[in-house]
XYZ file of C-alpha atoms in Angstrom:
319
model
C 29.200 100.032 123.523
C 25.422 99.897 123.808
C 22.522 102.149 124.666
C 19.220 101.249 126.241
C 16.013 103.064 127.052
C 15.377 106.553 125.725
C 18.455 107.902 124.030
C 21.416 107.905 126.398
C 19.957 106.274 129.492
C 22.794 103.752 129.810
C 26.208 103.154 128.308
C 27.697 99.658 128.437
C 31.449 99.136 127.986
C 33.549 95.984 127.886
C 35.251 95.763 131.265
C 36.690 93.266 133.712
C 35.316 91.082 135.257
C 32.104 91.761 133.284
C 30.615 94.569 131.133
C 30.126 97.786 133.083
C 26.791 99.555 132.589
C 26.330 103.091 133.824
C 23.513 105.653 133.509
C 24.840 108.752 131.798
C 22.847 111.134 134.011
C 24.085 109.570 137.242
C 27.752 108.985 136.423
C 30.759 111.172 137.210
C 34.467 111.114 136.419
C 36.779 111.190 139.445
C 40.343 112.289 138.588
C 42.822 111.435 141.335
C 46.004 113.338 142.165
C 46.992 114.870 138.828
C 49.207 117.425 140.582
C 52.446 119.117 139.587
C 54.227 117.593 142.580
C 53.589 114.160 141.097
C 53.885 114.412 137.346
C 53.845 116.310 134.110
C 51.084 115.919 131.540
C 49.496 112.489 131.090
C 47.859 112.450 127.666
C 45.593 109.405 128.176
C 43.959 111.162 131.123
C 43.603 114.279 128.984
C 41.734 112.326 126.313
C 39.477 110.683 128.887
C 38.774 114.003 130.610
C 37.967 115.702 127.301
C 35.623 112.855 126.355
C 33.780 113.027 129.685
C 33.388 116.781 129.350
C 32.017 116.416 125.834
C 29.583 113.782 127.115
C 28.500 116.235 129.847
C 29.512 113.993 132.739
C 30.178 115.786 136.044
C 33.904 115.896 136.808
C 35.537 115.755 140.236
C 39.248 116.353 140.875
C 41.180 115.435 144.019
C 44.397 116.888 145.412
C 46.360 115.378 148.261
C 48.070 117.949 150.448
C 48.553 119.174 153.968
C 48.454 122.319 156.046
C 51.694 124.340 156.201
C 52.345 123.143 159.763
C 51.672 119.516 158.667
C 49.280 119.100 161.588
C 46.930 117.055 159.391
C 49.659 114.858 157.908
C 49.487 111.286 159.282
C 52.579 110.400 161.275
C 53.019 107.198 159.273
C 53.303 109.275 156.091
C 56.170 111.302 157.536
C 57.817 108.209 158.985
C 57.739 106.255 155.728
C 59.265 109.169 153.813
C 62.069 109.835 156.280
C 65.598 109.525 154.796
C 66.509 107.280 157.735
C 64.054 104.722 156.365
C 65.658 104.590 152.947
C 63.745 107.318 151.149
C 66.060 109.115 148.756
C 63.433 111.496 147.432
C 61.775 114.619 148.725
C 59.700 114.433 151.915
C 56.336 116.054 152.617
C 56.941 119.662 153.621
C 60.447 119.877 152.138
C 61.307 122.831 149.937
C 61.419 121.869 146.279
C 61.501 123.528 142.877
C 57.732 124.175 143.032
C 57.471 125.148 146.675
C 57.045 122.934 149.710
C 56.181 119.407 148.661
C 52.468 118.531 148.969
C 51.668 121.606 151.050
C 48.359 123.273 150.258
C 48.673 126.596 148.522
C 52.073 125.833 146.999
C 52.510 125.841 143.228
C 53.320 122.148 143.086
C 50.204 121.197 145.043
C 47.862 122.363 142.295
C 46.570 120.359 139.342
C 48.651 120.447 136.158
C 47.683 123.071 133.599
C 46.625 120.565 130.930
C 43.961 119.117 133.268
C 42.990 122.358 134.988
C 39.432 122.124 136.383
C 36.806 124.081 134.495
C 34.199 126.287 136.115
C 31.631 124.104 137.830
C 33.935 121.111 138.290
C 34.508 120.099 141.899
C 37.962 120.037 143.521
C 38.343 117.930 146.671
C 41.353 118.436 148.948
C 42.276 115.355 150.945
C 44.941 114.355 153.435
C 44.470 110.586 153.257
C 45.012 107.942 150.617
C 41.332 107.583 149.729
C 39.266 110.486 148.429
C 36.305 109.906 150.763
C 37.933 109.910 154.200
C 37.441 113.233 155.999
C 36.232 115.041 152.836
C 32.930 116.263 151.378
C 33.189 114.052 148.294
C 30.312 111.706 149.160
C 28.053 114.643 150.059
C 28.786 116.374 146.752
C 28.249 113.190 144.751
C 24.915 112.566 146.452
C 23.876 116.173 145.845
C 24.261 115.483 142.122
C 22.482 112.094 142.307
C 25.655 110.244 141.296
C 25.503 106.451 141.614
C 28.400 105.412 139.339
C 31.960 106.757 139.124
C 34.726 106.380 136.574
C 38.055 106.637 138.420
C 41.320 107.692 136.783
C 44.588 109.267 137.840
C 47.920 108.411 139.419
C 49.061 105.952 142.073
C 46.949 102.919 141.178
C 48.535 100.932 143.995
C 47.713 103.590 146.586
C 45.223 106.422 146.102
C 43.174 104.921 143.265
C 42.715 101.511 144.865
C 41.886 103.092 148.244
C 39.329 105.402 146.639
C 37.618 102.604 144.704
C 37.281 100.515 147.868
C 35.934 103.495 149.823
C 33.428 104.219 147.067
C 32.274 100.602 146.987
C 31.756 100.635 150.770
C 29.487 103.654 150.278
C 27.284 101.964 147.710
C 28.757 103.496 144.555
C 29.514 101.404 141.485
C 33.056 102.029 140.260
C 35.038 101.486 137.110
C 38.819 101.995 137.209
C 40.398 103.279 134.000
C 43.494 101.383 132.854
C 46.181 103.101 130.791
C 48.337 101.327 128.264
C 51.920 101.884 127.047
C 53.466 101.671 130.508
C 56.942 100.400 131.291
C 56.811 96.605 131.824
C 57.754 96.798 135.504
C 55.194 99.557 136.136
C 52.513 97.687 134.205
C 53.107 94.522 136.248
C 52.851 96.324 139.589
C 49.704 98.208 138.615
C 48.107 95.142 137.064
C 48.453 93.321 140.387
C 46.542 96.075 142.152
C 43.953 96.432 139.389
C 43.325 92.681 139.585
C 42.506 93.162 143.262
C 40.355 96.233 142.659
C 38.004 94.368 140.317
C 36.871 92.394 143.359
C 34.873 95.482 144.398
C 34.525 97.242 141.046
C 35.417 96.970 137.380
C 38.265 98.062 135.135
C 38.296 99.144 131.517
C 40.739 100.547 128.983
C 40.685 104.334 129.226
C 41.246 104.597 125.480
C 38.216 102.409 124.737
C 35.838 104.224 127.058
C 37.032 107.598 125.741
C 36.000 106.536 122.235
C 32.611 105.392 123.533
C 32.058 108.652 125.402
C 32.921 110.713 122.336
C 30.142 108.803 120.591
C 27.829 109.832 123.407
C 28.907 113.457 123.056
C 27.960 113.464 119.372
C 24.478 112.147 120.097
C 21.599 114.530 120.811
C 20.828 114.849 124.494
C 17.638 116.108 126.089
C 17.827 116.846 129.792
C 14.704 117.038 131.928
C 16.448 119.242 134.462
C 14.238 120.608 137.257
C 13.133 124.191 136.792
C 12.319 126.943 139.251
C 8.968 128.667 138.752
C 7.693 131.672 140.636
C 3.956 131.824 141.233
C 1.491 133.833 143.278
C -1.690 132.355 141.891
C -3.472 132.301 145.233
C -3.541 134.110 148.548
C -3.017 130.738 150.230
C 0.695 130.302 150.895
C 0.762 126.644 149.894
C -1.417 127.025 146.812
C -1.005 124.272 144.279
C 0.651 125.023 140.976
C -1.608 125.453 137.993
C -2.123 122.213 136.106
C -0.100 123.537 133.175
C 2.872 124.191 135.468
C 2.645 120.959 137.454
C 5.696 118.695 137.190
C 7.180 116.292 139.732
C 10.611 117.917 139.409
C 9.458 121.515 139.821
C 10.187 123.636 142.849
C 7.305 126.007 143.505
C 8.032 129.234 145.334
C 4.810 130.999 146.224
C 4.882 134.774 146.368
C 8.655 135.280 146.430
C 9.425 138.808 145.231
C 12.643 139.758 147.014
C 16.031 138.247 147.727
C 15.172 134.747 148.841
C 15.972 132.842 152.006
C 19.565 131.715 152.174
C 20.529 134.874 150.234
C 19.380 133.349 146.947
C 19.327 136.201 144.449
C 17.798 134.306 141.532
C 15.932 131.098 140.708
C 19.117 129.610 139.295
C 21.079 130.398 142.431
C 18.359 128.884 144.601
C 18.467 125.674 142.593
C 22.274 125.560 142.923
C 21.889 125.798 146.687
C 19.390 122.940 146.714
C 21.647 120.764 144.556
C 24.590 121.493 146.868
C 22.504 120.345 149.798
C 22.498 123.745 151.499
C 19.457 124.971 153.338
C 17.525 127.572 151.375
C 14.896 128.124 154.025
C 14.925 130.418 157.021
C 12.481 132.212 159.254
C 11.190 135.592 158.111
C 12.503 138.437 160.327
C 9.886 140.647 161.975
C 10.824 143.641 159.846
C 10.308 141.675 156.650
C 7.016 141.398 154.846
C 4.310 139.002 155.879
C 0.994 138.304 154.224
C -0.809 139.710 157.263
C -2.195 143.088 156.228
C -0.025 143.332 153.151
C -0.775 140.425 150.882
C -4.411 140.766 149.854
C -4.473 140.011 146.138
C -7.690 140.632 144.327
C -8.972 138.622 141.417
C -8.848 141.728 139.264
C -5.090 142.018 139.764
C -4.425 138.368 139.089
C -3.187 137.591 142.568
C 0.281 138.986 141.954
C 2.424 141.660 143.552
C 5.857 143.165 143.130
C 8.420 144.840 145.316
C 11.995 145.975 144.852
C 12.885 146.217 148.501
C 11.451 143.321 150.407
C 10.725 145.221 153.632
C 7.250 145.822 154.995
C 7.552 149.551 154.473
C 8.244 149.116 150.776
C 5.338 146.820 149.961
C 2.208 148.153 148.353
C -1.020 147.084 149.950
C -3.021 145.089 147.487
C -6.706 145.842 147.533
């Protein structure tokens, strides 16, 4: 493990085929398919997830599942699972002990309790093998400025390998987490697929990286997160921020004194909308305030105003 730059700018771990370096502020953990329909608790993933949370890495979870009518289930998936083709297990849509197998909304479709997503963690529902096809995963990663992903979960030979290849095609740098203490036959099969995955990414022991991340979590972290500042320092709508407030990451909102565009009720909510990539700007309806005839700040009053309503009739004329 190594750090470079100021504090926690980068973490370097021993990986295959070469050391994997990732910036802590632009890296996320992607947990694939840890659903009740697939498995019970997997403690190595628990330790890795806990370490990433302590290190304040964004966490994304994926669930594979289909609509109740199976209209979004690929025909090849149903065909491969048909009993006529040698499948002795349960088929997608069949009734099982936890509801219909891999059907969205059923008990078995959800993530196991031990790895339950926390508030603020993203859950992506998918119907394909990879986590990027026909989902909003890439959009949500970009909204958080993620450039590197740590990938862990089940089905190395299927969902994990597909996801790593999809991520690589989209310009993300990936590191697949390997878990030890597997049955020999399972280890051999997964090792074959991991060996192929390192062609487009890297792989590392989940236990080792968890230890490294816990070290990160115990180190002091200073975030230069963008802040929202409200200002009405001038009667010119696009007035520059005061020098003391100027910062390249700031979002300046001039003269906002009511529920904001996009239904943003607070500075924090507005920033969340911007991070999510949602539009926070809209035209002002005719019955809303405008600066014409209403916004005439005087130097004596400091150029500010206040209003609880936001409609023209509720604004005080500033003279």
